Amino acid sequence: MQRQRRLGWAALTAATTMALAAGVLTAPAAHTAEDAVEVVVNGDHVRADNVNGLTYKGLGLLSCNSTSNLLMDYKAEHPARYWELVRVLFGGKNPLINHVKVEMGSDTNTSTGSDPATMRTPDELADASRSPGFQLAADAKTVNPRLKVSILRWVMPRWVQTEWNKGTGHDEMYKWYKETILDAYEKYGYMADYVNPDTNETHSPDVSFIKWYKNALVNDTDFADPRYGLPAGKRAEAARAYHRIKIVASDENTTKNIGPALLTDAELFGMVDAVGYHYTTDDRLDGTPDSATYRPYTKLATGDNTYGQDKEVWYSEGTGSFGATEYRVNNTEGPNGASTGIGGVQSALDLANRSVKGYANSKRTHYVFQPAIGSFYEGAQYSHKELVSARDPWSGHIRYDAAVYVMRHFTQFARTGWENDSNTAGIWRTVPEASYSGVSGTENVDGSNGAPSYMTLADPRKKDFSTIAVNDSDRPKTYRIKAENMRLGADPTMEVWETRAADPGQAYDANFLHLAAEIRPGADGYYTYTVRPRSIATLTTLDRSGDAATGRRVPASGPRTVLDTDATGKRPDTRDRVLYADDFGYAEEGRVLVGTDNGARRTYRPYLESRGNQPRYMVDNTGAWEVGKDASGDHVLYQYMDQSMKDTAAWNRHTPNTTVGDFRWQNYRASVDVSFPDPAGGLAVLGVRQQKGMAVSDAAYHVRIAPNGTWAFHRYGTLLQQGTVAPSDRYRLAVEAKGATITAFVDGRAVATHQDPTPVTAGRVKLGTDFYRTAFDNLKVEKVDGYTPYGTTLLDSMDGSVTHTGTWSRRAALGDAMDWHRSTSTSATAGASVTVPFTGTGIDVIGGNNGSAVLDVHVDGRLVARDVRTTATDKRQATYSLRGLLHGKHRATFVLKSGTLVLDAFMATSGAVSGPVDTTPIRAALTEIGDPAPGDYTADSFALYRTARSAAKAAVNGQKGLDTIGVEQLTQRLAAAYDGLVARERESRERE
């Protein structure tokens, strides 16, 4: 096989800049929605000599802005589950993901949170282990040694930013990149394969710096500096690997300028190995067909350009699946209120169409998810946008979305990856002439128009091929596929593998990636197959019918248990008073297995060393949160980002804060020791009941204190109370939240109490500072006597077990990241109802509401509350709460009487109540009401009263799981039912 001649950039620089070559590959003709789609896979179009642009590299993931933070906790707490995840995503003969892209952190929030800076000062030794992306890549290499690793930057550490702003920061930037790359090499044994020297999502590629960086990279001979930690025997090998690093540019978003720049700059063309841009499927189309601005990325990928060479073109950052497919299949967004199944805008099928259209329109052969793994707490910006959710490391719960199966349709039926230097790896080629997409949209694509959308991959030896067809419409689509000039062998049988939603009565995943048919060509040579509505099908000549790995099911999610530990913070314990604790010493934690030697082996490392001293279970939103030693040699949690580090170009600017805990925590007392080692100043913040947002003020209730003793107590951003205590360099802060009563403490003394008329009822703990080095120790979250500590099961409003009657709009497409799973069910129709099964002593109705909805509430077939008003609430908050039920299984039905009700989710309440509960209010109400005679009142009104009285009497007789809020509600329901009794005489008069 003849290899394409490759020119160095010096030769390219000398080349004449002539008109761009004509003859750009032409896509197949467009089809109407009703046509059968004819696809000819011609072996003459399988360009085995194109080793960069048309090789199908498959899928990658981006680790950045806290999206991977909790993965290292999964590895420590549930190693079996973590390594299973690594195998599912990166392992096997046909890995789903074969590239980890790491966006280097700067301790500042650039999206959903912050990743740690590997170098906070120019003198600090680089520590790549702080960033979970570098370690994830190391672990992934243990199951896929061919995995590629790339890095880029967005926001710089202050010491780089300062010099960069002066226009003199090239050396500082290079130092940060180089020392980080070499530290990862020293710790994990792999060298980065690609570097983008430019900034993430630039609009104006920094061509001069890209060139400067490339020259610095290839001419660098210094590998002996002790800062790099390279043993003498490894320096030559490190140098060779370092010099092989390739350049990728320029990760633009909304612009596409790097393509034309390469086509008109021979020196740049020779230096850049791959180009990538974000969040659009399209090429540029401006200018004349022979200009550098007309289909520049197609020209780069195909090699049909001035230089006669092909380049890699990446969709270098794209979305994962929005929401959760198991819920969104119950939407009403299809024609006439039908479900769109696994399809619709921002669905799993949308992802498939993005990949197909991104290739068909701009020849991008690599799609990088941001993120593929969501391992940060829900409620941050861009929540619920991933293939895999891993947010509860204490439970080991991991949810794999149906999008995993959908994207396997591309990777399971081809050899994906990067060709080797001798062009013998057998990576399959994409076939432009047998690929097309007519779906609408450029980012969130919509296949409901029924247009064809297909992509063909072929063995470079022409022995096999696979065509992936996506039908995200409500109409069937027939494909006729013919092979010409291929060497398919004696058996031309084609297998059809399909993924679509379950049919009625089937298990949710019954139709995920299964062998749907085996077909043979007709007399005219065409294979004919009709792709069902809202499905994806891979039609392949490979024989995968006996391959267990092809249709293998993803692992079950496992229970999503609440974070409730003993005093160590590690071992589950629901019997003691502790919900969670962390002394930051981690004596209870063992050694952690880490991938090393470029994936050749795994080795155990001490807990803190293995994770760059990052604390357990904490997701940083801004700041350098790290465990270090205090003056006494004890481990404490420091926030290191001080005045000298704060002025970066952060995208989401916040003061330093970090989040820990379970969104289901309700009534608890959080406390922590704080101290101020920075002589320049300080501020410490402790907050409770955080559900969403990325600032410290997003904790619903929080107390702040400074070294001079001034304190302030807030509800979100509103100051409630303030005062002073004696100045000190250390305090113990606490906030206790029990029902609507919130109390702040300093050194054990209550300094402020707030009775909230519309309380935020659940959420996590926040720690915060200003930009001064501040220390935290002995974090403790404890249960409160007489109150339920937490909810248990969160049930999405679109879960299959939830029954809607009447008129509801159940939406998932283009949903809000602050809604659970980006889905909501909304009704403004009187009589509409929803029925929810749950286990517990109560249930919360969660959703962003205006407070107009009035409800009747039934439990287990009995009316328990009539004409109750909902509360105006923000998203993720309870608009109505029901408490005081007998602990056990129930079915609650909420009937809308008037107004508008937005349902997001439901939260069942635990019956695990510590300490005594005072039922005096119920006893007093029963005594005051006495014993009304049923004959005096209408049957309907007395039935409600009888239910309320029975519940009240059960409560005073020692009801299991009853808490103080339940007592309050039972008392209120009893009084309301009594006040609502209708005398029979009055009823008769009203009828007259």
JSON list of N, CA and C in Angstrom, two decimals, residues 562-604:
[
{"chain": "A", "resi": 562, "resn": "VAL", "atom": "N", "xyz": [-28.29, 7.36, 50.96]},
{"chain": "A", "resi": 562, "resn": "VAL", "atom": "CA", "xyz": [-27.97, 8.68, 51.50]},
{"chain": "A", "resi": 562, "resn": "VAL", "atom": "C", "xyz": [-26.63, 8.63, 52.23]},
{"chain": "A", "resi": 563, "resn": "LEU", "atom": "N", "xyz": [-25.91, 9.73, 52.21]},
{"chain": "A", "resi": 563, "resn": "LEU", "atom": "CA", "xyz": [-24.66, 9.85, 52.95]},
{"chain": "A", "resi": 563, "resn": "LEU", "atom": "C", "xyz": [-24.98, 9.95, 54.44]},
{"chain": "A", "resi": 564, "resn": "ASP", "atom": "N", "xyz": [-24.75, 8.86, 55.16]},
{"chain": "A", "resi": 564, "resn": "ASP", "atom": "CA", "xyz": [-24.98, 8.79, 56.61]},
{"chain": "A", "resi": 564, "resn": "ASP", "atom": "C", "xyz": [-23.93, 7.84, 57.16]},
{"chain": "A", "resi": 565, "resn": "THR", "atom": "N", "xyz": [-22.89, 8.42, 57.77]},
{"chain": "A", "resi": 565, "resn": "THR", "atom": "CA", "xyz": [-21.72, 7.64, 58.18]},
{"chain": "A", "resi": 565, "resn": "THR", "atom": "C", "xyz": [-21.55, 7.65, 59.70]},
{"chain": "A", "resi": 566, "resn": "ASP", "atom": "N", "xyz": [-20.51, 6.93, 60.14]},
{"chain": "A", "resi": 566, "resn": "ASP", "atom": "CA", "xyz": [-20.09, 7.05, 61.53]},
{"chain": "A", "resi": 566, "resn": "ASP", "atom": "C", "xyz": [-19.17, 8.27, 61.67]},
{"chain": "A", "resi": 567, "resn": "ALA", "atom": "N", "xyz": [-18.52, 8.39, 62.82]},
{"chain": "A", "resi": 567, "resn": "ALA", "atom": "CA", "xyz": [-17.71, 9.57, 63.11]},
{"chain": "A", "resi": 567, "resn": "ALA", "atom": "C", "xyz": [-16.45, 9.65, 62.27]},
{"chain": "A", "resi": 568, "resn": "THR", "atom": "N", "xyz": [-16.08, 8.57, 61.57]},
{"chain": "A", "resi": 568, "resn": "THR", "atom": "CA", "xyz": [-14.90, 8.64, 60.70]},
{"chain": "A", "resi": 568, "resn": "THR", "atom": "C", "xyz": [-15.24, 9.28, 59.36]},
{"chain": "A", "resi": 569, "resn": "GLY", "atom": "N", "xyz": [-16.51, 9.27, 59.00]},
{"chain": "A", "resi": 569, "resn": "GLY", "atom": "CA", "xyz": [-16.91, 9.77, 57.70]},
{"chain": "A", "resi": 569, "resn": "GLY", "atom": "C", "xyz": [-16.80, 8.75, 56.58]},
{"chain": "A", "resi": 570, "resn": "LYS", "atom": "N", "xyz": [-16.28, 7.58, 56.88]},
{"chain": "A", "resi": 570, "resn": "LYS", "atom": "CA", "xyz": [-16.06, 6.58, 55.83]},
{"chain": "A", "resi": 570, "resn": "LYS", "atom": "C", "xyz": [-17.09, 5.45, 55.87]},
{"chain": "A", "resi": 571, "resn": "ARG", "atom": "N", "xyz": [-17.36, 4.93, 57.05]},
{"chain": "A", "resi": 571, "resn": "ARG", "atom": "CA", "xyz": [-18.22, 3.74, 57.16]},
{"chain": "A", "resi": 571, "resn": "ARG", "atom": "C", "xyz": [-19.68, 4.14, 57.31]},
{"chain": "A", "resi": 572, "resn": "PRO", "atom": "N", "xyz": [-20.58, 3.53, 56.53]},
{"chain": "A", "resi": 572, "resn": "PRO", "atom": "CA", "xyz": [-22.00, 3.82, 56.67]},
{"chain": "A", "resi": 572, "resn": "PRO", "atom": "C", "xyz": [-22.49, 3.44, 58.06]},
{"chain": "A", "resi": 573, "resn": "ASP", "atom": "N", "xyz": [-23.31, 4.27, 58.67]},
{"chain": "A", "resi": 573, "resn": "ASP", "atom": "CA", "xyz": [-23.87, 3.99, 59.99]},
{"chain": "A", "resi": 573, "resn": "ASP", "atom": "C", "xyz": [-25.10, 4.87, 60.17]},
{"chain": "A", "resi": 574, "resn": "THR", "atom": "N", "xyz": [-26.28, 4.28, 60.10]},
{"chain": "A", "resi": 574, "resn": "THR", "atom": "CA", "xyz": [-27.52, 5.05, 60.24]},
{"chain": "A", "resi": 574, "resn": "THR", "atom": "C", "xyz": [-27.99, 5.10, 61.68]},
{"chain": "A", "resi": 575, "resn": "ARG", "atom": "N", "xyz": [-27.27, 4.46, 62.62]},
{"chain": "A", "resi": 575, "resn": "ARG", "atom": "CA", "xyz": [-27.76, 4.35, 63.99]},
{"chain": "A", "resi": 575, "resn": "ARG", "atom": "C", "xyz": [-27.25, 5.45, 64.90]},
{"chain": "A", "resi": 576, "resn": "ASP", "atom": "N", "xyz": [-26.11, 6.07, 64.54]},
{"chain": "A", "resi": 576, "resn": "ASP", "atom": "CA", "xyz": [-25.56, 7.08, 65.42]},
{"chain": "A", "resi": 576, "resn": "ASP", "atom": "C", "xyz": [-26.10, 8.47, 65.05]},
{"chain": "A", "resi": 577, "resn": "ARG", "atom": "N", "xyz": [-25.62, 9.48, 65.74]},
{"chain": "A", "resi": 577, "resn": "ARG", "atom": "CA", "xyz": [-26.10, 10.84, 65.53]},
{"chain": "A", "resi": 577, "resn": "ARG", "atom": "C", "xyz": [-25.38, 11.54, 64.39]},
{"chain": "A", "resi": 578, "resn": "VAL", "atom": "N", "xyz": [-24.29, 10.95, 63.91]},
{"chain": "A", "resi": 578, "resn": "VAL", "atom": "CA", "xyz": [-23.48, 11.60, 62.88]},
{"chain": "A", "resi": 578, "resn": "VAL", "atom": "C", "xyz": [-24.06, 11.32, 61.50]},
{"chain": "A", "resi": 579, "resn": "LEU", "atom": "N", "xyz": [-24.16, 12.38, 60.69]},
{"chain": "A", "resi": 579, "resn": "LEU", "atom": "CA", "xyz": [-24.46, 12.19, 59.28]},
{"chain": "A", "resi": 579, "resn": "LEU", "atom": "C", "xyz": [-23.17, 12.07, 58.47]},
{"chain": "A", "resi": 580, "resn": "TYR", "atom": "N", "xyz": [-22.21, 12.93, 58.80]},
{"chain": "A", "resi": 580, "resn": "TYR", "atom": "CA", "xyz": [-20.92, 12.89, 58.11]},
{"chain": "A", "resi": 580, "resn": "TYR", "atom": "C", "xyz": [-19.91, 13.65, 58.95]},
{"chain": "A", "resi": 581, "resn": "ALA", "atom": "N", "xyz": [-18.64, 13.24, 58.84]},
{"chain": "A", "resi": 581, "resn": "ALA", "atom": "CA", "xyz": [-17.57, 13.92, 59.56]},
{"chain": "A", "resi": 581, "resn": "ALA", "atom": "C", "xyz": [-16.28, 13.80, 58.77]},
{"chain": "A", "resi": 582, "resn": "ASP", "atom": "N", "xyz": [-15.42, 14.79, 58.92]},
{"chain": "A", "resi": 582, "resn": "ASP", "atom": "CA", "xyz": [-14.13, 14.78, 58.24]},
{"chain": "A", "resi": 582, "resn": "ASP", "atom": "C", "xyz": [-13.13, 15.56, 59.08]},
{"chain": "A", "resi": 583, "resn": "ASP", "atom": "N", "xyz": [-12.11, 14.85, 59.60]},
{"chain": "A", "resi": 583, "resn": "ASP", "atom": "CA", "xyz": [-11.04, 15.54, 60.33]},
{"chain": "A", "resi": 583, "resn": "ASP", "atom": "C", "xyz": [-9.84, 15.81, 59.44]},
{"chain": "A", "resi": 584, "resn": "PHE", "atom": "N", "xyz": [-9.93, 15.41, 58.17]},
{"chain": "A", "resi": 584, "resn": "PHE", "atom": "CA", "xyz": [-8.94, 15.66, 57.14]},
{"chain": "A", "resi": 584, "resn": "PHE", "atom": "C", "xyz": [-7.60, 14.95, 57.39]},
{"chain": "A", "resi": 585, "resn": "GLY", "atom": "N", "xyz": [-7.62, 14.00, 58.32]},
{"chain": "A", "resi": 585, "resn": "GLY", "atom": "CA", "xyz": [-6.42, 13.19, 58.54]},
{"chain": "A", "resi": 585, "resn": "GLY", "atom": "C", "xyz": [-6.43, 11.93, 57.71]},
{"chain": "A", "resi": 586, "resn": "TYR", "atom": "N", "xyz": [-7.61, 11.35, 57.49]},
{"chain": "A", "resi": 586, "resn": "TYR", "atom": "CA", "xyz": [-7.85, 10.20, 56.63]},
{"chain": "A", "resi": 586, "resn": "TYR", "atom": "C", "xyz": [-7.09, 8.95, 57.07]},
{"chain": "A", "resi": 587, "resn": "ALA", "atom": "N", "xyz": [-6.95, 8.79, 58.39]},
{"chain": "A", "resi": 587, "resn": "ALA", "atom": "CA", "xyz": [-6.35, 7.55, 58.90]},
{"chain": "A", "resi": 587, "resn": "ALA", "atom": "C", "xyz": [-7.24, 6.36, 58.57]},
{"chain": "A", "resi": 588, "resn": "GLU", "atom": "N", "xyz": [-8.53, 6.62, 58.38]},
{"chain": "A", "resi": 588, "resn": "GLU", "atom": "CA", "xyz": [-9.47, 5.54, 58.07]},
{"chain": "A", "resi": 588, "resn": "GLU", "atom": "C", "xyz": [-9.38, 5.09, 56.62]},
{"chain": "A", "resi": 589, "resn": "GLU", "atom": "N", "xyz": [-8.71, 5.88, 55.78]},
{"chain": "A", "resi": 589, "resn": "GLU", "atom": "CA", "xyz": [-8.62, 5.56, 54.36]},
{"chain": "A", "resi": 589, "resn": "GLU", "atom": "C", "xyz": [-7.37, 4.73, 54.08]},
{"chain": "A", "resi": 590, "resn": "GLY", "atom": "N", "xyz": [-7.53, 3.73, 53.22]},
{"chain": "A", "resi": 590, "resn": "GLY", "atom": "CA", "xyz": [-6.41, 2.88, 52.85]},
{"chain": "A", "resi": 590, "resn": "GLY", "atom": "C", "xyz": [-5.70, 3.40, 51.61]},
{"chain": "A", "resi": 591, "resn": "ARG", "atom": "N", "xyz": [-4.79, 2.59, 51.11]},
{"chain": "A", "resi": 591, "resn": "ARG", "atom": "CA", "xyz": [-4.06, 2.95, 49.90]},
{"chain": "A", "resi": 591, "resn": "ARG", "atom": "C", "xyz": [-4.96, 2.79, 48.68]},
{"chain": "A", "resi": 592, "resn": "VAL", "atom": "N", "xyz": [-4.61, 3.49, 47.63]},
{"chain": "A", "resi": 592, "resn": "VAL", "atom": "CA", "xyz": [-5.47, 3.57, 46.44]},
{"chain": "A", "resi": 592, "resn": "VAL", "atom": "C", "xyz": [-4.69, 3.07, 45.23]},
{"chain": "A", "resi": 593, "resn": "LEU", "atom": "N", "xyz": [-5.37, 2.28, 44.39]},
{"chain": "A", "resi": 593, "resn": "LEU", "atom": "CA", "xyz": [-4.77, 1.71, 43.20]},
{"chain": "A", "resi": 593, "resn": "LEU", "atom": "C", "xyz": [-4.75, 2.76, 42.08]},
{"chain": "A", "resi": 594, "resn": "VAL", "atom": "N", "xyz": [-3.57, 2.91, 41.45]},
{"chain": "A", "resi": 594, "resn": "VAL", "atom": "CA", "xyz": [-3.39, 3.94, 40.42]},
{"chain": "A", "resi": 594, "resn": "VAL", "atom": "C", "xyz": [-2.70, 3.32, 39.22]},
{"chain": "A", "resi": 595, "resn": "GLY", "atom": "N", "xyz": [-3.17, 3.66, 38.03]},
{"chain": "A", "resi": 595, "resn": "GLY", "atom": "CA", "xyz": [-2.52, 3.20, 36.80]},
{"chain": "A", "resi": 595, "resn": "GLY", "atom": "C", "xyz": [-1.19, 3.89, 36.59]},
{"chain": "A", "resi": 596, "resn": "THR", "atom": "N", "xyz": [-0.16, 3.13, 36.23]},
{"chain": "A", "resi": 596, "resn": "THR", "atom": "CA", "xyz": [1.18, 3.68, 36.01]},
{"chain": "A", "resi": 596, "resn": "THR", "atom": "C", "xyz": [1.82, 3.03, 34.79]},
{"chain": "A", "resi": 597, "resn": "ASP", "atom": "N", "xyz": [3.05, 3.44, 34.51]},
{"chain": "A", "resi": 597, "resn": "ASP", "atom": "CA", "xyz": [3.84, 2.87, 33.42]},
{"chain": "A", "resi": 597, "resn": "ASP", "atom": "C", "xyz": [3.08, 2.85, 32.09]},
{"chain": "A", "resi": 598, "resn": "ASN", "atom": "N", "xyz": [2.43, 3.98, 31.81]},
{"chain": "A", "resi": 598, "resn": "ASN", "atom": "CA", "xyz": [1.69, 4.10, 30.55]},
{"chain": "A", "resi": 598, "resn": "ASN", "atom": "C", "xyz": [0.67, 2.98, 30.38]},
{"chain": "A", "resi": 599, "resn": "GLY", "atom": "N", "xyz": [0.05, 2.61, 31.49]},
{"chain": "A", "resi": 599, "resn": "GLY", "atom": "CA", "xyz": [-0.99, 1.59, 31.47]},
{"chain": "A", "resi": 599, "resn": "GLY", "atom": "C", "xyz": [-0.51, 0.17, 31.65]},
{"chain": "A", "resi": 600, "resn": "ALA", "atom": "N", "xyz": [0.80, -0.03, 31.78]},
{"chain": "A", "resi": 600, "resn": "ALA", "atom": "CA", "xyz": [1.34, -1.40, 31.86]},
{"chain": "A", "resi": 600, "resn": "ALA", "atom": "C", "xyz": [1.04, -2.06, 33.20]},
{"chain": "A", "resi": 601, "resn": "ARG", "atom": "N", "xyz": [0.84, -1.25, 34.25]},
{"chain": "A", "resi": 601, "resn": "ARG", "atom": "CA", "xyz": [0.56, -1.86, 35.55]},
{"chain": "A", "resi": 601, "resn": "ARG", "atom": "C", "xyz": [-0.18, -0.86, 36.43]},
{"chain": "A", "resi": 602, "resn": "ARG", "atom": "N", "xyz": [-0.63, -1.38, 37.56]},
{"chain": "A", "resi": 602, "resn": "ARG", "atom": "CA", "xyz": [-1.27, -0.56, 38.58]},
{"chain": "A", "resi": 602, "resn": "ARG", "atom": "C", "xyz": [-0.49, -0.71, 39.88]},
{"chain": "A", "resi": 603, "resn": "THR", "atom": "N", "xyz": [-0.43, 0.36, 40.65]},
{"chain": "A", "resi": 603, "resn": "THR", "atom": "CA", "xyz": [0.31, 0.31, 41.90]},
{"chain": "A", "resi": 603, "resn": "THR", "atom": "C", "xyz": [-0.48, 1.04, 42.97]},
{"chain": "A", "resi": 604, "resn": "TYR", "atom": "N", "xyz": [-0.28, 0.64, 44.23]},
{"chain": "A", "resi": 604, "resn": "TYR", "atom": "CA", "xyz": [-0.97, 1.28, 45.34]},
{"chain": "A", "resi": 604, "resn": "TYR", "atom": "C", "xyz": [-0.19, 2.48, 45.83]}
]
